[in-house]
Short mmCIF file of C-alpha atoms and ligand atoms in Angstrom, two decimals:
data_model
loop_
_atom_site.label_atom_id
_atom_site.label_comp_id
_atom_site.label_asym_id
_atom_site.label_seq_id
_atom_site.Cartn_x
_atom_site.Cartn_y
_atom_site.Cartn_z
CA UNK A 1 108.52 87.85 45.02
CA UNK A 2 108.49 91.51 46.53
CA UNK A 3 109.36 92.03 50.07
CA UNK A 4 105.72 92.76 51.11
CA UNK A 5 104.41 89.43 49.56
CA UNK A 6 107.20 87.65 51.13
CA UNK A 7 106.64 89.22 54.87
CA UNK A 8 102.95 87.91 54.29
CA UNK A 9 104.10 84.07 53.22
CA UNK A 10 105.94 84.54 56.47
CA UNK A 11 103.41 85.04 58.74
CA UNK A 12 101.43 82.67 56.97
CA UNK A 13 104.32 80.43 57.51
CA UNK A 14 105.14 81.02 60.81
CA UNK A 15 101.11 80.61 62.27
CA UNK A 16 101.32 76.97 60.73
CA UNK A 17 104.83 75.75 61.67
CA UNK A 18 104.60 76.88 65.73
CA UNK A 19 101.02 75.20 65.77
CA UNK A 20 103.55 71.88 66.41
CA UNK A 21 107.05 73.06 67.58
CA UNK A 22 109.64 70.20 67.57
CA UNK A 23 107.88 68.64 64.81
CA UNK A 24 109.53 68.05 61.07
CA UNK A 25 107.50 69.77 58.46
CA UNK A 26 108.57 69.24 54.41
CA UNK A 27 108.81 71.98 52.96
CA UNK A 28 107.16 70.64 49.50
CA UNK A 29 103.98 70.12 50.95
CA UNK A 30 104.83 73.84 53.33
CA UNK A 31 104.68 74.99 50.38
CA UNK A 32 101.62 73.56 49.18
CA UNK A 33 99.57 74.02 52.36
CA UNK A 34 100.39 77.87 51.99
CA UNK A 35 100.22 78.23 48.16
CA UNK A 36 104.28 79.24 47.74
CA UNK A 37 107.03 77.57 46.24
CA UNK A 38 110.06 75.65 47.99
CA UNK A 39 112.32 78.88 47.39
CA UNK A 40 109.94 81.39 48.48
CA UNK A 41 109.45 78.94 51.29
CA UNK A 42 113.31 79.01 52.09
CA UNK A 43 112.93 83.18 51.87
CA UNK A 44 109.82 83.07 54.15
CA UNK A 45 112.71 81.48 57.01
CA UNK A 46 115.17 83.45 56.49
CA UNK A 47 113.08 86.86 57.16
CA UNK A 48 111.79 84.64 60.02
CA UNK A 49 115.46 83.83 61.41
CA UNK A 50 116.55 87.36 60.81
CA UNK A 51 113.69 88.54 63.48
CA UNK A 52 115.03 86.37 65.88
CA UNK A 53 112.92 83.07 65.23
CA UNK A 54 114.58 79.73 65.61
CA UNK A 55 113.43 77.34 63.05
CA UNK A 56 115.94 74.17 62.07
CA UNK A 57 116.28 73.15 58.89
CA UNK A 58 118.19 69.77 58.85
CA UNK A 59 120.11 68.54 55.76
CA UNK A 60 117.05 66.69 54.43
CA UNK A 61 115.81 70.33 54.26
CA UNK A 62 113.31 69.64 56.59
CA UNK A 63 111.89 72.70 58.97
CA UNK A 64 111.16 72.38 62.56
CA UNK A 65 109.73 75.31 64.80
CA UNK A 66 112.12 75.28 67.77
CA UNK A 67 111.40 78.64 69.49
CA UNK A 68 109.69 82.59 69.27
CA UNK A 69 111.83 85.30 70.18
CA UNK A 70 111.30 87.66 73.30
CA UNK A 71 109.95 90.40 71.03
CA UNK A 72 107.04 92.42 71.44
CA UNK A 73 105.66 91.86 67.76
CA UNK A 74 102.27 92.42 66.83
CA UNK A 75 102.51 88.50 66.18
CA UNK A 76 103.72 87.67 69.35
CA UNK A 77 100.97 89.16 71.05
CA UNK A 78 98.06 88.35 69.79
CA UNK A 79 99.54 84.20 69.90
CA UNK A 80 97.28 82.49 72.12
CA UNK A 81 96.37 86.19 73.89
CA UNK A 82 93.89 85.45 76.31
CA UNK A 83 91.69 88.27 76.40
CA UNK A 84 88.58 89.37 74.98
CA UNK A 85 88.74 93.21 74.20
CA UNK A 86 92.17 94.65 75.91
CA UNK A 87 95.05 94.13 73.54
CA UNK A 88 92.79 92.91 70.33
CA UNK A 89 94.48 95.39 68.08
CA UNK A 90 97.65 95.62 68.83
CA UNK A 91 100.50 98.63 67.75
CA UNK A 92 103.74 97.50 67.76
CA UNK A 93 107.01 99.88 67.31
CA UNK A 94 110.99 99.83 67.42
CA UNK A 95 111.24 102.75 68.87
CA UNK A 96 108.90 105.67 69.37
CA UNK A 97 109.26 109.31 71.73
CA UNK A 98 106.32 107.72 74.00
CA UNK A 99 103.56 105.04 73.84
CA UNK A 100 101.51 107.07 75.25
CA UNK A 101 101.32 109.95 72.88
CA UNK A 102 100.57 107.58 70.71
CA UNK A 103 97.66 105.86 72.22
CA UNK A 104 96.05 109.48 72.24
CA UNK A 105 96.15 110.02 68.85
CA UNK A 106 94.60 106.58 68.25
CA UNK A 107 91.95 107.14 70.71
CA UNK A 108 90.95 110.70 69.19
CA UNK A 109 90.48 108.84 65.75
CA UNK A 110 88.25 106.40 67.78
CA UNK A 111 90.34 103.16 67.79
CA UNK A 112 88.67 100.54 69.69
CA UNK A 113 88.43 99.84 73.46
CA UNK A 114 91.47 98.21 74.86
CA UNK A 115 93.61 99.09 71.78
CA UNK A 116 97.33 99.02 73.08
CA UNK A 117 100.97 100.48 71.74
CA UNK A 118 104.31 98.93 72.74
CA UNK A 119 107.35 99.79 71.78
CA UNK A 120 111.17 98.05 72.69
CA UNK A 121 112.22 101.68 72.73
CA UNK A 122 110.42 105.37 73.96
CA UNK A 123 112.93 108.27 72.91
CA UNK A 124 111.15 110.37 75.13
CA UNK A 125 109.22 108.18 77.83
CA UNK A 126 106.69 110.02 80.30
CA UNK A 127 106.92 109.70 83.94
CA UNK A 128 104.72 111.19 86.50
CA UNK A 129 105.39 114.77 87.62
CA UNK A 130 106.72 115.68 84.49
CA UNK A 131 109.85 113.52 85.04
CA UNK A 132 111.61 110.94 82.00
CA UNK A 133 111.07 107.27 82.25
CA UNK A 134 113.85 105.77 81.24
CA UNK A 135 112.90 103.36 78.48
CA UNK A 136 116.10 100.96 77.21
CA UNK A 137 115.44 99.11 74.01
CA UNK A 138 114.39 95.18 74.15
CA UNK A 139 115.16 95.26 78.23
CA UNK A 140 111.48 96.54 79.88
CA UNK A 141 107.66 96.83 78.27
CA UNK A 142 106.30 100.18 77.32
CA UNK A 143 102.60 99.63 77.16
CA UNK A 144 99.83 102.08 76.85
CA UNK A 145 96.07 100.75 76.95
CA UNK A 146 93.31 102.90 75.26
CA UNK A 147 90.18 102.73 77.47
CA UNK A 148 86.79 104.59 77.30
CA UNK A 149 85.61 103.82 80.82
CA UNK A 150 82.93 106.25 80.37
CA UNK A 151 83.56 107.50 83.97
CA UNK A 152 83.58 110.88 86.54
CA UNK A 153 87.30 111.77 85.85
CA UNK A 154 87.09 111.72 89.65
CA UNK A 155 87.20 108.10 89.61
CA UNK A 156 90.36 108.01 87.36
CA UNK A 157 92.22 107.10 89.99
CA UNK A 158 90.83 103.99 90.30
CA UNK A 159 92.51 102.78 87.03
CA UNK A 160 95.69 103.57 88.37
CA UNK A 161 95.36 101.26 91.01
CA UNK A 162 93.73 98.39 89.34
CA UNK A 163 96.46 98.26 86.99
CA UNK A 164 99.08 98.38 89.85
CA UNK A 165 97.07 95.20 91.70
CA UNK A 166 97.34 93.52 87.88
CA UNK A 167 101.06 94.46 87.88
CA UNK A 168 101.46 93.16 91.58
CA UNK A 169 99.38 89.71 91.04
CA UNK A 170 101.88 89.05 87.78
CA UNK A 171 104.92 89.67 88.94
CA UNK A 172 103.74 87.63 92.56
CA UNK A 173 102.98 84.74 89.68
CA UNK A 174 106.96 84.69 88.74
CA UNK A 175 107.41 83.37 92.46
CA UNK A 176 108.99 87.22 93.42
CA UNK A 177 108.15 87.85 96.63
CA UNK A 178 107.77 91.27 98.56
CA UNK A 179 106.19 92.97 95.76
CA UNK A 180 104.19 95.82 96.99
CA UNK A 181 102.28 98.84 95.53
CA UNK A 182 102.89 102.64 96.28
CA UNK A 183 100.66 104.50 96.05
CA UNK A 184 99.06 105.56 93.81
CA UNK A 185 101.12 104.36 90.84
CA UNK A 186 104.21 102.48 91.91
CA UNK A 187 105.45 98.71 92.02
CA UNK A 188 107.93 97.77 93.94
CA UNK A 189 109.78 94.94 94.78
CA UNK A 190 111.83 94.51 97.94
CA UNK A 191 111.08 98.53 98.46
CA UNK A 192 112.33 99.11 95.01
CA UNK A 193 110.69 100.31 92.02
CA UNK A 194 109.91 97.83 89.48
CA UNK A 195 106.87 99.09 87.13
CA UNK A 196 105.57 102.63 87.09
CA UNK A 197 102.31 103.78 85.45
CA UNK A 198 100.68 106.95 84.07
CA UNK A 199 97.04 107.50 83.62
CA UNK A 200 96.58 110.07 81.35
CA UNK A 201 92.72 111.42 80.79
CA UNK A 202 91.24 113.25 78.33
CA UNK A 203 88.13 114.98 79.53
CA UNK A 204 85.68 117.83 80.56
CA UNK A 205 84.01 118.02 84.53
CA UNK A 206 82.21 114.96 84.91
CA UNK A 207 83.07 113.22 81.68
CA UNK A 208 86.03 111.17 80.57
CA UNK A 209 86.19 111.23 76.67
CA UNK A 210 89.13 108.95 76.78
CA UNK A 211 92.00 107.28 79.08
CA UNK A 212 95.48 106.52 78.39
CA UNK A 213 96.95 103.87 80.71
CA UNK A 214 100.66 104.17 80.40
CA UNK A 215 103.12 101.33 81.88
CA UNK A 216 106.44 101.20 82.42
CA UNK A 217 108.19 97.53 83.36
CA UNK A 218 111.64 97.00 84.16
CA UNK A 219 111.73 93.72 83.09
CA UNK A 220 115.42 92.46 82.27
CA UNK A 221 117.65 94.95 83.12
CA UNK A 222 120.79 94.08 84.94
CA UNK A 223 122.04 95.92 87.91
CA UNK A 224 124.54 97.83 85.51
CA UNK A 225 121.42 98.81 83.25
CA UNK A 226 119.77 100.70 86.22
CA UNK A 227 121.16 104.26 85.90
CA UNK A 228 123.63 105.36 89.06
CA UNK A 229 120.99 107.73 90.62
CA UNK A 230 117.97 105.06 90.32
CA UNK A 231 120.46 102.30 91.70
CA UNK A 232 119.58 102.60 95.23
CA UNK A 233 115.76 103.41 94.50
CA UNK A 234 115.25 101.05 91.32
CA UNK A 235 115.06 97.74 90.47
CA UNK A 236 113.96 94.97 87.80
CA UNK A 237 112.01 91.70 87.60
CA UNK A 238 115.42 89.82 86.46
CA UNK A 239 117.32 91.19 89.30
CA UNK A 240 114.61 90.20 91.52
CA UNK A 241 113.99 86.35 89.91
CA UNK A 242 117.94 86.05 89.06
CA UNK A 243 117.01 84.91 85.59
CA UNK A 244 116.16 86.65 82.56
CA UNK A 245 112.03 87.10 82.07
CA UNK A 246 110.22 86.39 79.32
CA UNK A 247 108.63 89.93 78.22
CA UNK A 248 106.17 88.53 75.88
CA UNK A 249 104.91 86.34 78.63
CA UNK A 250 104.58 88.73 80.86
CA UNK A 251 102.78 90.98 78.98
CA UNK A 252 100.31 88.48 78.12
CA UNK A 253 99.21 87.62 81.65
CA UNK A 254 99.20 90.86 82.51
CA UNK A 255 96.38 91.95 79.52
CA UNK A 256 94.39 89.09 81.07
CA UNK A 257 94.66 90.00 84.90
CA UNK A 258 94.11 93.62 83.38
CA UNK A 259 91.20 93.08 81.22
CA UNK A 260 89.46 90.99 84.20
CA UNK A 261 90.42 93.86 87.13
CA UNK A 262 89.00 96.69 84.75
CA UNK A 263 85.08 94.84 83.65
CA UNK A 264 84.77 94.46 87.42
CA UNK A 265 85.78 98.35 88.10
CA UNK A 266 83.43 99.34 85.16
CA UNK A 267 80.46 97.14 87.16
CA UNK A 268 81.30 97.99 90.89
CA UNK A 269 84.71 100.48 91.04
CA UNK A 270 87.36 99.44 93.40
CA UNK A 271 84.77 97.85 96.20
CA UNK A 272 85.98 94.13 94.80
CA UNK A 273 89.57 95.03 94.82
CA UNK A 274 90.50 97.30 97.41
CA UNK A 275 91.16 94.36 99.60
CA UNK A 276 94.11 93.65 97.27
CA UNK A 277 95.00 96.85 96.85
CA UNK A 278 95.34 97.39 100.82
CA UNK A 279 96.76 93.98 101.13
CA UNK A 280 99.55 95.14 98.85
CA UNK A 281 100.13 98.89 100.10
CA UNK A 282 103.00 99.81 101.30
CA UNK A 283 101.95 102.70 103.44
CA UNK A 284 99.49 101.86 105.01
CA UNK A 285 100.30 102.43 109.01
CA UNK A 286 103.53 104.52 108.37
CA UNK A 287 104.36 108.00 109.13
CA UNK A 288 104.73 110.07 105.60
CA UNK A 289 104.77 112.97 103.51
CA UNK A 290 102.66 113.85 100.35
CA UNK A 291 103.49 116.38 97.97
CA UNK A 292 100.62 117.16 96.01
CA UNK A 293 98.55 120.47 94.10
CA UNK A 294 97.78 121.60 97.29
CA UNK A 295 101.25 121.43 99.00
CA UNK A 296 103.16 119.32 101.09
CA UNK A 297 101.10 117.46 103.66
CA UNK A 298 102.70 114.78 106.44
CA UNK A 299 100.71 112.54 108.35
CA UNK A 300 100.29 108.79 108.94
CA UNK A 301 98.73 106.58 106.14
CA UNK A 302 95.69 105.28 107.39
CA UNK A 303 93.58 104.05 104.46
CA UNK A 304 93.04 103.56 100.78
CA UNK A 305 89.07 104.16 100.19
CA UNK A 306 86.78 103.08 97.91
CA UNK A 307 87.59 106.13 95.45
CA UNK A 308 91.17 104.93 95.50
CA UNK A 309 91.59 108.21 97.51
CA UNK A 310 94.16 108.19 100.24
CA UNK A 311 93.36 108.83 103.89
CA UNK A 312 95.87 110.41 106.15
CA UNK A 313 95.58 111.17 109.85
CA UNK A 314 97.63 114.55 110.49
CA UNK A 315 97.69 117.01 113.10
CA UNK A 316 94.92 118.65 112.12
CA UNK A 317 93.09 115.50 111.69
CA UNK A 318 91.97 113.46 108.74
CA UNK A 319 92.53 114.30 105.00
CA UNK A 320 91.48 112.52 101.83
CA UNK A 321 94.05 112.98 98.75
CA UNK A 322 93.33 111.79 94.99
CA UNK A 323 97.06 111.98 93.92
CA UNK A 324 99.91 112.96 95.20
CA UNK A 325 104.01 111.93 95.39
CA UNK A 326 104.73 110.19 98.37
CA UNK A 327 108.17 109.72 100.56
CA UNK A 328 108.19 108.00 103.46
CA UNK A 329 109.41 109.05 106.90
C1 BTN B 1 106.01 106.86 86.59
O1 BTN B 1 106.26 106.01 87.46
O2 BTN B 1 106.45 108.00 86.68
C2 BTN B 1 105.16 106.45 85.43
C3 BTN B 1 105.98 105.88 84.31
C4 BTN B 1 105.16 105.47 83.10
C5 BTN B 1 106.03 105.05 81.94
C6 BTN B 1 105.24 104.48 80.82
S1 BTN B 1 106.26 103.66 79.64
C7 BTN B 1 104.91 103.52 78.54
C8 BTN B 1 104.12 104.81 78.63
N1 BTN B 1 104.64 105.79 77.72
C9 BTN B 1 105.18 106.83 78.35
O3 BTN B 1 105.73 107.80 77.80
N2 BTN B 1 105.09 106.67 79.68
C10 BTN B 1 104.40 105.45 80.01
#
């Protein structure tokens, strides 16, 4: 049977098998059930134990599902995804430069709403402010969502922030505590960074054609992955829980919490979450220092409004800033 055929019998496989992990499956009837023979059968699990599945075949031959790996396979995803539209068609890489790149040229031929890319790998990962993102293979998520919000691009910055609160309310679900959001795009745990995440818009004044929600999730790194100049500023969701993370899983929740955050920002903007998003902000009351387009501004936080904007009270009183990079006092 040619490798293609055989990758097919695989899945085809695999979707029955895990429907009842732990139980003892014979292979004859397998093989029935799925229109193969025994051997092809046999070839079906080894492609499947090569990608990291764990299936047990005992010496009376027969096959029991034990576990999936921690790989962000197209498979893997869509498993039991709980979401309507975001993640439904899903684009799944080794390695690629950047997700989000990607994700453009997807949305410019028109893929659907809530398409996402991952890859265990970027080459050339985007950061805000023109910086790198540092993007490890099988160690963090690289995620970018395709949405066509159909908004003001002056209300873009409301997407940042209702991905952060989805970010924040998953990682708060592992039992991490202190987890906080910067704004306008950072998660941080303990005052470190944790998940970053660039909104990328393509548009004209007053109309969004398309968004590209790009996040970045450093999910199992040790403390010897973080590089030497991000040690003291960086951090990851293993670090914080002291035990490895389960990627997929993570992911998963976070589509749902994602896809539930965004219908209510397309039917009322931030007004139902900016509780969250204040309860969660780490500035809020302290003394600091934005650098954005217009310069370098200092002040004291005061408020996040319903625009997502922030509010800072500085000497010459009270300004209002869409973006900006932040550093504390
Ligand atoms: C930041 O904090 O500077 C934002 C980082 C965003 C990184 C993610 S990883 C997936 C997606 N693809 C990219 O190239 N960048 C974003």
């Amino acid at each position: 049977m040619e490798l293609g055929k055989l990758e097919i019998l695989a899945d085809r496989l695999l979707a029955k098998i895990r429907k009842r992990p732990g139980h003892e499956y014979n292979p004859v009837s397998l093989a029935k059930s799925i229109k193969a023979n025994k051997d092809e059968i046999f070839s079906a699990v080894t492609i499947l134990k090569r990608l990291g599945y764990s299936i047990k075949t005992d010496h009376n031959k027969k096959l029991v599902f034990v576990s999936a790996p921690d790989r962000l396979f197209e498979e893997e995803i869509l498993h039991r995804l709980k979401t309507k539209m975001i993640g439904r068609k899903v684009y799944a890489y080794q390695s690629v430069q950047s997700t989000n790149t990607i994700a453009h040229q997807l949305a410019l031929s028109k893929t659907p709403e809530g398409t996402i890319v991952v890859a265990e790998k970027q080459t050339k990962g985007r950061g805000r402010m023109g910086r790198q993102w540092h993007s490890p293979e099988k160690i963090g998520i690289y995620l970018s969502i395709v949405l066509y919000p159909g908004i003001d691009p002056k209300r873009a910055p409301g997407l940042s922030l209702i991905s952060a609160v989805a970010l924040a309310e998953t990682i708060k679900a592992l039992s991490i505590k202190d987890v906080r959001i910067k704004w306008p795009n950072d998660v941080l745990i303990g005052g470190k960074k944790t998940a970053g995440i660039l909104t990328e818009l393509s548009a004209e004044i007053g109309r969004t054609h398309h968004v590209v929600i790009g996040i970045g999730v450093n999910v199992n790194q040790r403390a010897s992955d973080i590089p030497e100049d991000l040690k003291d500023k960086a951090t990851s969701l293993r670090i914080a829980q002291r035990k490895a993370v389960s990627r997929i899983d993570f992911l998963k929740e976070f589509l749902v919490r994602f896809e539930n955050e965004y219908n209510r920002f397309k039917k009322s903007g931030l007004r139902g979450i900016r509780k969250k998003i204040l309860a969660y902000s780490s500035l809020l009351g302290k003394e600091i220092e934005v650098q954005s387009g217009s310069g370098k501004i200092a002040g004291k936080a005061l408020d996040i409004d319903n625009e997502g904007h922030l509010i800072i009270e500085t000497d010459k009183g009270k300004v209002t800033l869409s973006a900006g990079e932040v550093t504390l006092h």
